[in-house]
Coordinates of C-alpha atoms in Angstrom, one line a residue:
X1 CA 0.0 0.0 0.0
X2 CA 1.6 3.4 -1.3
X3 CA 0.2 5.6 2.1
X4 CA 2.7 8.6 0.9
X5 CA 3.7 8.7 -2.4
X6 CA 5.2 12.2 -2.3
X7 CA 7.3 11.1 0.7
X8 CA 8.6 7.9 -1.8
X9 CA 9.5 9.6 -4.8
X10 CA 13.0 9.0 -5.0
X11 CA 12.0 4.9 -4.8
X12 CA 11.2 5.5 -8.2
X13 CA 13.7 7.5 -9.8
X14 CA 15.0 5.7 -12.9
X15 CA 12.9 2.9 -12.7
X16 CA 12.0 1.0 -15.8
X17 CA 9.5 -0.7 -14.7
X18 CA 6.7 -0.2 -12.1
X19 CA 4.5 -3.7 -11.1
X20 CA 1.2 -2.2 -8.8
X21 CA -0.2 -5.5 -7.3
X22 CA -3.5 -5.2 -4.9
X23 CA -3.8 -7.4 -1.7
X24 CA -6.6 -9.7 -1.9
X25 CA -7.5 -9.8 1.5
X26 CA -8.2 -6.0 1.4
X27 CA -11.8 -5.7 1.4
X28 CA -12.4 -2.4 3.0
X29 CA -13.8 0.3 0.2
X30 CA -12.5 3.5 1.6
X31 CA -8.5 1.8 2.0
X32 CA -8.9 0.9 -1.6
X33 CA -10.2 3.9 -2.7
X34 CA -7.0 5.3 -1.2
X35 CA -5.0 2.8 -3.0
X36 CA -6.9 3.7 -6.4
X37 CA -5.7 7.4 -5.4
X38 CA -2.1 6.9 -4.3
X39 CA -1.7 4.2 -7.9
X40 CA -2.3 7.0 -9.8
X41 CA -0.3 9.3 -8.4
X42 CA 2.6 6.8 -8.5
X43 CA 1.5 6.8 -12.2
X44 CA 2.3 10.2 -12.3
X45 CA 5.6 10.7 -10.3
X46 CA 7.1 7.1 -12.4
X47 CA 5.7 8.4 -15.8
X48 CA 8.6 10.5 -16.9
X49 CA 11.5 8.0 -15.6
X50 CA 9.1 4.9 -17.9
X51 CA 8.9 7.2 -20.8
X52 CA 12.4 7.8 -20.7
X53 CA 13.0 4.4 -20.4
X54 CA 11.3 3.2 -23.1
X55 CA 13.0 5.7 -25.4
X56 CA 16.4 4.0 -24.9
X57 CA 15.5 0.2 -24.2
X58 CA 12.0 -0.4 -22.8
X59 CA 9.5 0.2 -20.2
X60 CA 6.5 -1.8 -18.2
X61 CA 3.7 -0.9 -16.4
X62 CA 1.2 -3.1 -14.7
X63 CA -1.4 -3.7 -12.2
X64 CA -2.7 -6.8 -10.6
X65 CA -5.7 -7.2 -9.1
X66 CA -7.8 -10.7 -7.9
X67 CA -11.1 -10.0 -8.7
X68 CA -12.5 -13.1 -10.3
X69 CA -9.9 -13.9 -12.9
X70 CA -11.8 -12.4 -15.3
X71 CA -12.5 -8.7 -14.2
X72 CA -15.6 -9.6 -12.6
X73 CA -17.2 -11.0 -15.9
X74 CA -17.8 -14.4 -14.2
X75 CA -21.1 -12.6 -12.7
X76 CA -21.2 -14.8 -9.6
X77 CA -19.1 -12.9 -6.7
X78 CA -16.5 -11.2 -6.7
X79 CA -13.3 -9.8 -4.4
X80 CA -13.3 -5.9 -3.9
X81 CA -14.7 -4.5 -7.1
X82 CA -13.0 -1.3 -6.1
X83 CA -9.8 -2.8 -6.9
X84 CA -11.4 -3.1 -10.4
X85 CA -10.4 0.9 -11.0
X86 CA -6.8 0.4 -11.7
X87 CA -7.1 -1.8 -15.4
X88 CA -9.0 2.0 -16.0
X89 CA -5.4 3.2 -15.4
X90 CA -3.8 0.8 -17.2
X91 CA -6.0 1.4 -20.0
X92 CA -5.4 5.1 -20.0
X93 CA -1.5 4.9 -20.1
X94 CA -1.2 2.6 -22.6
X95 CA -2.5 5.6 -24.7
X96 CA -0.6 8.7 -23.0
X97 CA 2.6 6.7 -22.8
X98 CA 3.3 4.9 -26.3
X99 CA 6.4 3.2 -25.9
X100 CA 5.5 2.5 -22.3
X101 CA 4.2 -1.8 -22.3
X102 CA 1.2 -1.5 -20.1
X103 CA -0.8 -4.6 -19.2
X104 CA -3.7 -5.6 -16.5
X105 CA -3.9 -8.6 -15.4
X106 CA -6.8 -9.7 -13.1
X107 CA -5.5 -13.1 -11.2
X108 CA -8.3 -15.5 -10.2
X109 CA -8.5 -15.3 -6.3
X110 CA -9.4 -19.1 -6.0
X111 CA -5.7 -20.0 -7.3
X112 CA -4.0 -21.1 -4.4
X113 CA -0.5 -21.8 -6.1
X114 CA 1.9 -18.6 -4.9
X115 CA 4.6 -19.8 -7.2
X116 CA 2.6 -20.8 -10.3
X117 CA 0.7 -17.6 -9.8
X118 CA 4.0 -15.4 -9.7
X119 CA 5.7 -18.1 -12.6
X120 CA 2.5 -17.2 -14.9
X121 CA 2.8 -13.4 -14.4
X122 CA 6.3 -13.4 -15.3
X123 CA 5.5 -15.2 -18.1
X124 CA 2.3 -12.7 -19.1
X125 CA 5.1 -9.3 -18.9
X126 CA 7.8 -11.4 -20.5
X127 CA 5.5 -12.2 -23.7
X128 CA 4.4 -8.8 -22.9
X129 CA 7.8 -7.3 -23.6
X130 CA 8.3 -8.9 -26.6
X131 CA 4.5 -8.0 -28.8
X132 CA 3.8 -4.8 -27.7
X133 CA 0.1 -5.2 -30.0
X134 CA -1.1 -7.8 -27.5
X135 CA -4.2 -8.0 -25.3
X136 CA -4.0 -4.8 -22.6
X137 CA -6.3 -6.7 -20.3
X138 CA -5.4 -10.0 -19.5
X139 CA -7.5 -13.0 -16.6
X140 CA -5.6 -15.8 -15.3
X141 CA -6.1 -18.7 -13.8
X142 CA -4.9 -22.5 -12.7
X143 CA -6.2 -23.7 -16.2
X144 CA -7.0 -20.7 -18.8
X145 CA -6.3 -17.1 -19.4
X146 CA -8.6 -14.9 -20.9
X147 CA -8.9 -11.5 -22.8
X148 CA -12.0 -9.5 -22.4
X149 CA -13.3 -9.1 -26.4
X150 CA -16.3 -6.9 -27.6
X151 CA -19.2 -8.6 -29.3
X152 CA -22.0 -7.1 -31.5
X153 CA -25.2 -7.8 -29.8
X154 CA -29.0 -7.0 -30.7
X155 CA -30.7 -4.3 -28.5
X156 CA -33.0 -6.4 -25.9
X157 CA -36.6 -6.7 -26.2
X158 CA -39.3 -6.8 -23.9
X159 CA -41.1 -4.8 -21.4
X160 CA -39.9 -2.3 -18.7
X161 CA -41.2 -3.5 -15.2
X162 CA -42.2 -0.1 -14.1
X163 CA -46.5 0.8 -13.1
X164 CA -47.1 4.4 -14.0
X165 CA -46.3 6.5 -10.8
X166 CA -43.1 4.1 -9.8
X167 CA -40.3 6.2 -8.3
X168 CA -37.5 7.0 -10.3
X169 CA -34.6 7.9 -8.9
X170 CA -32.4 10.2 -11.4
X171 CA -29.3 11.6 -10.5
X172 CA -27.2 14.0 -12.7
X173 CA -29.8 16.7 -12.8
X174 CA -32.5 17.9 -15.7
X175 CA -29.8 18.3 -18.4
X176 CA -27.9 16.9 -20.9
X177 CA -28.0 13.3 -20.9
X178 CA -29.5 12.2 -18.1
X179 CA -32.9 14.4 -19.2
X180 CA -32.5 13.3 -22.6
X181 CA -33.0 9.6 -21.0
X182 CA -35.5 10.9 -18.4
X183 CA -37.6 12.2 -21.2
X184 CA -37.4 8.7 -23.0
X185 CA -38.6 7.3 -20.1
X186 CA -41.5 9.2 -19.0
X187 CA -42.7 9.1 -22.4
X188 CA -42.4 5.3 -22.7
X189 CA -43.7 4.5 -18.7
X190 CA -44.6 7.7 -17.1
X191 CA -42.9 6.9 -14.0
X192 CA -42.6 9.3 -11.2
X193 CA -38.7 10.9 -11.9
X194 CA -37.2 12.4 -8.8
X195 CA -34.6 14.1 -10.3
X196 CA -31.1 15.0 -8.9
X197 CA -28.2 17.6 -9.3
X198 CA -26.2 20.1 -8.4
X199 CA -27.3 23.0 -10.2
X200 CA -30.1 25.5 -8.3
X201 CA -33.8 24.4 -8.8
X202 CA -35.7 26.4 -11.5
X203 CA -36.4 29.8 -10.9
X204 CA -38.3 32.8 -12.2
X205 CA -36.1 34.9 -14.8
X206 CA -36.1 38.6 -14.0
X207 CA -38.2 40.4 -16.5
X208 CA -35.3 41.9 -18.1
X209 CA -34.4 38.7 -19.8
X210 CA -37.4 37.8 -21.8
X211 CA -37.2 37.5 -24.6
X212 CA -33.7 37.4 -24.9
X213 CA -32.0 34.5 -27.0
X214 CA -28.4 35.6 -28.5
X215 CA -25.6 35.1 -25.7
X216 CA -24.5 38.8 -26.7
X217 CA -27.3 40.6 -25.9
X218 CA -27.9 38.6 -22.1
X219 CA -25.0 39.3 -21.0
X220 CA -25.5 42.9 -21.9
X221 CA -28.7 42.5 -19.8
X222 CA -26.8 41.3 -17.4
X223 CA -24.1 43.8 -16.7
X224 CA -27.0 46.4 -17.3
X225 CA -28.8 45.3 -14.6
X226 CA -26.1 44.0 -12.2
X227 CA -25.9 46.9 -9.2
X228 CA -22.4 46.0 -9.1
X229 CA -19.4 46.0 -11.4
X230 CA -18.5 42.2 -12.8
X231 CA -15.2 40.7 -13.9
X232 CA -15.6 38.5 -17.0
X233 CA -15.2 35.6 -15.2
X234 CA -18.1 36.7 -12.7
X235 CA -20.4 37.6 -16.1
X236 CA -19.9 34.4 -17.4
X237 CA -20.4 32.4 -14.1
X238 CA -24.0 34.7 -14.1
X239 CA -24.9 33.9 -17.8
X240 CA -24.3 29.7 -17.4
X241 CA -27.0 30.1 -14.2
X242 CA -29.5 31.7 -16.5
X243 CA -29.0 29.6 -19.4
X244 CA -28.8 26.5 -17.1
X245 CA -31.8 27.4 -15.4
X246 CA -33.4 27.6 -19.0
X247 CA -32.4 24.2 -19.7
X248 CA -33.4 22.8 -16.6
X249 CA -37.3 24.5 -16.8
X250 CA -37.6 23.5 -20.3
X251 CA -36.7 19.7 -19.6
X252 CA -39.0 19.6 -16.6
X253 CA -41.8 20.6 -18.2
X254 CA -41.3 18.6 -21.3
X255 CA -40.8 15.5 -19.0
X256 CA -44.7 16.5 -17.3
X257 CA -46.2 16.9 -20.5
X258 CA -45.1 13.5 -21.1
X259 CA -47.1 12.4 -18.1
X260 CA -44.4 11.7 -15.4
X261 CA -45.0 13.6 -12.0
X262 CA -41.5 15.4 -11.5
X263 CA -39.2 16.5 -8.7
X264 CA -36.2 17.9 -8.9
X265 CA -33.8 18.5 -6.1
X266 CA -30.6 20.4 -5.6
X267 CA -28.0 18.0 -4.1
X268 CA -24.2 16.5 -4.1
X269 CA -24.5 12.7 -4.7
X270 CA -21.4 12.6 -1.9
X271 CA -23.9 14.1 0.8
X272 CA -25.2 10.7 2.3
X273 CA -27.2 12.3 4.5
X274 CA -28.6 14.8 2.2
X275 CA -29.3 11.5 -0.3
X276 CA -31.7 9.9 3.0
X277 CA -33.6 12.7 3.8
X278 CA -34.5 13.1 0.1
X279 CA -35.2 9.2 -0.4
X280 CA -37.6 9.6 2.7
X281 CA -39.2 12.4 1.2
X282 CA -39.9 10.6 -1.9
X283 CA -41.1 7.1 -0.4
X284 CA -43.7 9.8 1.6
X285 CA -44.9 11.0 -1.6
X286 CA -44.7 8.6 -4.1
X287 CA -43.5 5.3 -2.4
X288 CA -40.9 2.5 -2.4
X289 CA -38.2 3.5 -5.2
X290 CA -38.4 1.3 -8.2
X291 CA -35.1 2.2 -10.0
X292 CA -32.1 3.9 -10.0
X293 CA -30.3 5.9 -12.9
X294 CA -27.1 7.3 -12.0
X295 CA -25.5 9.6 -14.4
X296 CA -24.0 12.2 -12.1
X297 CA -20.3 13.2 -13.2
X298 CA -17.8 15.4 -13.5
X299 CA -14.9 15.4 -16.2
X300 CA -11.4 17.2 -14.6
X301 CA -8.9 16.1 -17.9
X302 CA -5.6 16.4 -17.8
X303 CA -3.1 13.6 -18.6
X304 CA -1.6 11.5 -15.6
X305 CA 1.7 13.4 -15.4
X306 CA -0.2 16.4 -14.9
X307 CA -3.5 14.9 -12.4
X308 CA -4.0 16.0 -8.8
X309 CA -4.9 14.7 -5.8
X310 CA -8.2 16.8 -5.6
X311 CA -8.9 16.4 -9.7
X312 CA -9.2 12.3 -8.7
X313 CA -11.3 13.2 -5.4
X314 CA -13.9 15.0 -7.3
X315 CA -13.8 12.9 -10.4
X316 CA -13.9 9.5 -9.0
X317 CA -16.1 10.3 -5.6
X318 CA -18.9 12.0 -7.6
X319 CA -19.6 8.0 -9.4
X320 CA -18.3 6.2 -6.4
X321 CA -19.5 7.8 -3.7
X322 CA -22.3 9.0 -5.5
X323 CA -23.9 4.9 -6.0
X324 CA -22.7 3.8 -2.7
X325 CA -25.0 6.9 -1.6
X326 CA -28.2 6.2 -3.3
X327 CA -27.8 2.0 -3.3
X328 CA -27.4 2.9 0.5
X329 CA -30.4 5.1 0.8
X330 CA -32.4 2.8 -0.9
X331 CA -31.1 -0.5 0.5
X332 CA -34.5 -1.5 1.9
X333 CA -36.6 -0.6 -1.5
X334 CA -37.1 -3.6 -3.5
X335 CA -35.1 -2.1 -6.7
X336 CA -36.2 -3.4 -10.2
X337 CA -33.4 -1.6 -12.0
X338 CA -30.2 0.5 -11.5
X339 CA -28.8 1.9 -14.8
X340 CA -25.2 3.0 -14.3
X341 CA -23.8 5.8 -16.6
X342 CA -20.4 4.1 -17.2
X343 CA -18.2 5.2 -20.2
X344 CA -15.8 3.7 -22.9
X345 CA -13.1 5.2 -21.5
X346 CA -13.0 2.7 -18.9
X347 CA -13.5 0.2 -21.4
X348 CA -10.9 1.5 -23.6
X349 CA -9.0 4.1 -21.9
X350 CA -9.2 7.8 -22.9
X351 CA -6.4 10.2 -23.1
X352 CA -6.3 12.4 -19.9
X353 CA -9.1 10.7 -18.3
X354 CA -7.5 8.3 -16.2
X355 CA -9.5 9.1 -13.0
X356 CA -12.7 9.2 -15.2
X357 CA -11.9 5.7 -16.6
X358 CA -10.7 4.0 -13.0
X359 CA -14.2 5.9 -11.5
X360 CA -15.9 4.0 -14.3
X361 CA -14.1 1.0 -14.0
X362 CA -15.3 0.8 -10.7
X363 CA -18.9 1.2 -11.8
X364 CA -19.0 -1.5 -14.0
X365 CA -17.5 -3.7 -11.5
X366 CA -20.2 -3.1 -9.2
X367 CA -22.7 -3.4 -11.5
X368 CA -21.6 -7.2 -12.3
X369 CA -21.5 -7.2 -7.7
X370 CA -25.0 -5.9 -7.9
X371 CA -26.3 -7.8 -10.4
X372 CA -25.3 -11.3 -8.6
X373 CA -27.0 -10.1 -5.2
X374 CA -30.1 -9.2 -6.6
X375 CA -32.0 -11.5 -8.5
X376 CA -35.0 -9.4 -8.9
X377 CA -33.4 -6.4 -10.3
X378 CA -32.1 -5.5 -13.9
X379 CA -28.7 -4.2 -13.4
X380 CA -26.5 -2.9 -16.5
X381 CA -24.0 -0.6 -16.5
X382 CA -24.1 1.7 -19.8
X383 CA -20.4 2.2 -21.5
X384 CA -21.5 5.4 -23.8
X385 CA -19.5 6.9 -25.8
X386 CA -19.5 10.8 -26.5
X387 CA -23.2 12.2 -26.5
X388 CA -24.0 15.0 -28.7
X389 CA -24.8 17.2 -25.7
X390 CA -24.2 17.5 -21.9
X391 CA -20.2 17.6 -22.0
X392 CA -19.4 17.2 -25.6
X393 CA -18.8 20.8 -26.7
X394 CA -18.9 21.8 -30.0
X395 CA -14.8 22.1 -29.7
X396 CA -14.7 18.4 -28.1
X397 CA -16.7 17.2 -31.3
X398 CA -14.9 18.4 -33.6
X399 CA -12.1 16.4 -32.0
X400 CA -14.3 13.4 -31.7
X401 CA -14.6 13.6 -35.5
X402 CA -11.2 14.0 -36.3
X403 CA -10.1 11.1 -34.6
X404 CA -13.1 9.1 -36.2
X405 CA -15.3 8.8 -33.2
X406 CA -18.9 8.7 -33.5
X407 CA -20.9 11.1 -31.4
X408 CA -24.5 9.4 -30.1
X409 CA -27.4 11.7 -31.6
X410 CA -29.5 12.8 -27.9
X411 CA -32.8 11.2 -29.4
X412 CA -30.7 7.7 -30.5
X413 CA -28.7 7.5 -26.9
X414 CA -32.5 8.3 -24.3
X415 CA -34.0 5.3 -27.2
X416 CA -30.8 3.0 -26.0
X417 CA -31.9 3.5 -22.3
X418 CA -35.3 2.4 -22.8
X419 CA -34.0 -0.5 -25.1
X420 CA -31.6 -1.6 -22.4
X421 CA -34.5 -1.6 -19.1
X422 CA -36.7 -3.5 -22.0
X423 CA -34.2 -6.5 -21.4
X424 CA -34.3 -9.1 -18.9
X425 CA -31.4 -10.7 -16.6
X426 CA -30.2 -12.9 -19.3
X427 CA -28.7 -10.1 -20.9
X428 CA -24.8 -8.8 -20.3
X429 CA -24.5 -6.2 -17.3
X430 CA -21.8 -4.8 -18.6
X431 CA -22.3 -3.3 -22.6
X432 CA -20.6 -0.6 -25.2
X433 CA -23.1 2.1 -26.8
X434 CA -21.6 3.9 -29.4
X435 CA -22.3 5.7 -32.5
X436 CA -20.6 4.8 -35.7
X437 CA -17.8 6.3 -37.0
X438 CA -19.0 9.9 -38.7
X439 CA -16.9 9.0 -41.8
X440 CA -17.2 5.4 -43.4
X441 CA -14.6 4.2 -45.7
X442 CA -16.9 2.4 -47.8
X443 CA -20.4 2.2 -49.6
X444 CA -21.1 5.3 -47.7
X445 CA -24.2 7.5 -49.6
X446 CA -23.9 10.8 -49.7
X447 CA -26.7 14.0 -49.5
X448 CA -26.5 16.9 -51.3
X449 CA -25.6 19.7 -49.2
X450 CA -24.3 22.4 -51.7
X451 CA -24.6 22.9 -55.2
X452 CA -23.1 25.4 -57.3
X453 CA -23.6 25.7 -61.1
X454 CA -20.8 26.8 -63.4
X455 CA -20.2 28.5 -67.0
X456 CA -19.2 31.6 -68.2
X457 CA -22.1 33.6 -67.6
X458 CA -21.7 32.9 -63.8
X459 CA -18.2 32.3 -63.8
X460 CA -16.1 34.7 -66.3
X461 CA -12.5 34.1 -64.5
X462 CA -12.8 31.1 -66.4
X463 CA -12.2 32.6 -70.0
X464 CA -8.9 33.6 -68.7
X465 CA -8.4 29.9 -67.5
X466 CA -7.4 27.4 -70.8
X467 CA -4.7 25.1 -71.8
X468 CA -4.7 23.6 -74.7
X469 CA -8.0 24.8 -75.4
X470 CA -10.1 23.8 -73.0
X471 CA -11.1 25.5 -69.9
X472 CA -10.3 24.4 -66.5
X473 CA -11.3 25.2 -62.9
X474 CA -9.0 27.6 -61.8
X475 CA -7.3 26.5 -58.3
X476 CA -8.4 29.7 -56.3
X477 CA -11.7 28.8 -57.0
X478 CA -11.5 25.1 -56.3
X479 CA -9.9 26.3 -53.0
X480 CA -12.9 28.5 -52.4
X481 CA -15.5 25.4 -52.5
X482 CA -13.5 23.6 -50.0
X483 CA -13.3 26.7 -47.5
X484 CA -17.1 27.2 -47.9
X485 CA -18.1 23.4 -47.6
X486 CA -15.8 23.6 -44.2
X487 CA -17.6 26.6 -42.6
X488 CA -20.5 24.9 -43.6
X489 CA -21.0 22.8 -40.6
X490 CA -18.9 25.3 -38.5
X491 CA -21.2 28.5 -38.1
X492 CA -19.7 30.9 -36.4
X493 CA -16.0 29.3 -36.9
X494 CA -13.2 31.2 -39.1
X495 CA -10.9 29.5 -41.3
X496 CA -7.1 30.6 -41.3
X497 CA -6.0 28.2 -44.2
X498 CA -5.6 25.3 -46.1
X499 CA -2.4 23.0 -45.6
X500 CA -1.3 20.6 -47.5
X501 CA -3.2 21.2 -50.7
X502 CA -2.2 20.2 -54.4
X503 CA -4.0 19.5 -57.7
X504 CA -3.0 15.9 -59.3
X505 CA -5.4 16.6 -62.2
X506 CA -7.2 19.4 -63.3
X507 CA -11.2 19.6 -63.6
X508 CA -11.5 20.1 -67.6
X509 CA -14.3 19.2 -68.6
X510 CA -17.1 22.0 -67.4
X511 CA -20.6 21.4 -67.0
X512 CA -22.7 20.9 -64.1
X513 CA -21.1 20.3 -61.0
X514 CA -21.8 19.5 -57.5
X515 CA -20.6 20.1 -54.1
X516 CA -21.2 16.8 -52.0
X517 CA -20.7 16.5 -48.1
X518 CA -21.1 13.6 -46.1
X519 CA -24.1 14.4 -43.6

């Protein structure tokens, strides 16, 4: 157990390798926690002596845990599923840290055999060391070993177990994604959605904002009508209240008009006692809770040479801390489903979220440990990938997009909720819900999104334009249609160039012609 790694850092100074291994008798959550914590920031203190390392003759990183031998996938028991967080980490620097070998192998804790155990380890880095392009995640045990794999799967079908009126418990507020799935729902069951999150409850705007849409003009309302002088950080601060507040109204309403009675309630999903005196409130009003989403979370990215103590505390205790809260407060309701909000960065890793993918690593984990205690109750915990709304901003997208990642239309990511609580036990706990890619490589159909008709009447330049006797489309212009299909689908956005542009053959032959994008 690392207890001060700040006190330790000179343990680590040219190391080449660094082996984290978990102690299977630990089963208290809070000391693992702490180990989670103090894992990463060994991460972060050995990073630039492994990167080093691996530029001049290799490097290894890797964590042992003794879950189940297969990362809690076995579905029937497990060993702290706390523990679970650090393949998350692994996960993470195996993309920050190229060169770096990183590797998590999950020991079964039924394997008796110290010296087979520690031989088949060895073994795991050693082959490790020498095919860098092998499995990240690796389960072993007396007689197998095992690589988690993804599998294409139908969406479940059935019926939701919910009676119009059930309790739904709802946390990460009235926006983004977790309305977009509240919304789903209400319209599907018309449950009763208690909903939960940090921002204020609605509130009346002051007159002096109706009507008032462009971001521009309200917050020249606001310093209008502020009695005292703001700093631009303050004004800002002021305008996200006002236009969260307008998101928040407009979600709740939408969610009644679908038929669900709604509450909404301003709370920290780490106040446990808060989280009780709400769940009694509710059980007053509407009865035993019936189901539990959780989708409360907070994104502090940085990469793990550059994370903080208090970045992981808020990251990881808002999912943690936050489920252990409500499964707490509702531990004598007879729960027919909790929904976790996991993501595929702890199925995959995700540059400079290493604390979001261990806190997410440790949801699924307890998902599988819920699921196996409760044999009445429909417990899965959603991997999404990036929503088009709640944190994906329109600068994130973009990046999403560049590296070929699929964003999940809001509509087509509230429908997967619904399809998932449609399914029955038999189904996985643990599944992967992304969009695909934005760009296919193949038989991809296009729309029209621009067209633009050329000849000399509309286009004189191009009498100046001939070789050989035929015209041609002059590269300025060609360069023209490209900036103007980019800004496009970037409103607002101003381009500073084009790099990297050459003509391997001319357009010659002029006629009608077409601007295509893919949509």
């Amino acid at each position: 157990m690392f207890l001060n790694i700040e006190e330790n850092k000179k343990a680590i100074q040219g190391a080449a390798g660094i082996i984290i291994v978990v102690d299977i008798g630990e089963q208290d959550h809070r000391i693992a926690e702490l180990f989670l914590k103090n894992s990463l920031l060994l991460a972060k203190h050995a990073a630039p002596e492994l990167i080093k390392s691996a530029d001049n003759q290799g490097a290894l990183f890797a964590t042992i845990t003794r879950i189940d031998g297969v990362f809690g996938f076995k579905e029937n028991g497990m060993h702290n599923p706390i523990t679970g967080g650090l393949a998350g980490l692994t996960k993470t620097a195996a993309i920050e840290w190229e060169k770096v070998i990183c590797r998590a192998i999950d020991v079964d804790p039924g394997w008796n055999s110290d010296k087979q155990i520690a031989r088949a380890i060895a073994d795991e880095l050693l082959f490790a060391a020498s095919n860098v392009q092998t499995e990240i995640e690796v389960g072993l045990s007396q007689d197998s070993r095992v690589a988690p794999v993804l599998e294409k799967a139908p969406w479940p079908e059935g019926k939701i177990d919910l009676n119009e009126g059930d309790p739904v418990i709802i946390s990460g507020g009235a926006r983004g994604v977790t309305a977009a799935g509240a919304l789903a729902l209400a319209r599907h069951v018309k449950p009763a959605m208690i909903l939960l999150g940090r921002s204020p409850a609605p509130f009346s705007e002051p007159e002096w904002l109706f009507g008032l849409e462009k971001e521009a003009r309200i917050k020249q309302a606001i310093l209008k009508n502020h009695p005292e002088q703001l700093s631009v950080l303050q004004l800002n601060s002021i305008y996200k209240q006002y236009i969260a507040n307008r998101e928040i109204t407009k979600n709740i309403d939408l969610i009644r008009q679908a038929g669900s009675d709604t509450d909404y309630f301003q709370v920290d999903v780490r106040d446990g006692k808060k989280i009780n005196e709400i769940f009694n409130q509710v059980r007053s009003s509407y009865g035993r809770i019936r189901a539990i989403i959780h989708g409360a979370g907070i994104l502090k990215d940085r990469l793990i040479t550059d994370k903080t103590p208090d970045q992981f505390d808020a990251v990881f205790s808002t999912k943690v801390d936050g489920l252990k809260n409500l499964l707490s407060a509702a531990n004598n309701d007879q729960l027919k489903y909790i929904m976790l909000f996991s993501s595929v960065s702890a199925r995959f890793g995700n540059k400079g979220q290493a604390d979001y993918a261990m806190a997410n690593e440790v949801l699924n984990k307890i998902a599988h440990e819920q699921s196996a205690a409760r044999s009445d109750c429909r417990v899965v915990a959603l991997n999404w990938g990036p929503w088009d709304c709640g944190m994906v901003s329109p600068a994130i997208k973009r990046q999403f997009e560049e590296n070929n990642v699929g964003v999940i239309p809001k509509q087509a990511g509230a429908g997967s909720l619904v399809s998932e609580m449609s399914g029955n036990r038999k189904q996985p706990v643990e599944v992967v819900i992304s969009a695909k890619p934005p760009y296919e490589t193949t038989d991809q159909k296009l729309s029209l999104a621009a067209e633009s008709e050329l000849n000399l009447q509309t286009h004189p330049v191009l009498e100046s334009h001939v070789i050989d006797g035929k015209p041609v489309v002059p590269f300025a212009l060609i360069s023209e249609w490209l900036s103007h299909g980019a800004l496009h689908e970037n409103p607002g956005l101003q381009l500073y160039g084009l790099d990297q542009m050459r003509v391997l053959q001319g357009i010659r032959q002029i006629g009608r012609a077409s601007c295509r994008e893919r949509v």
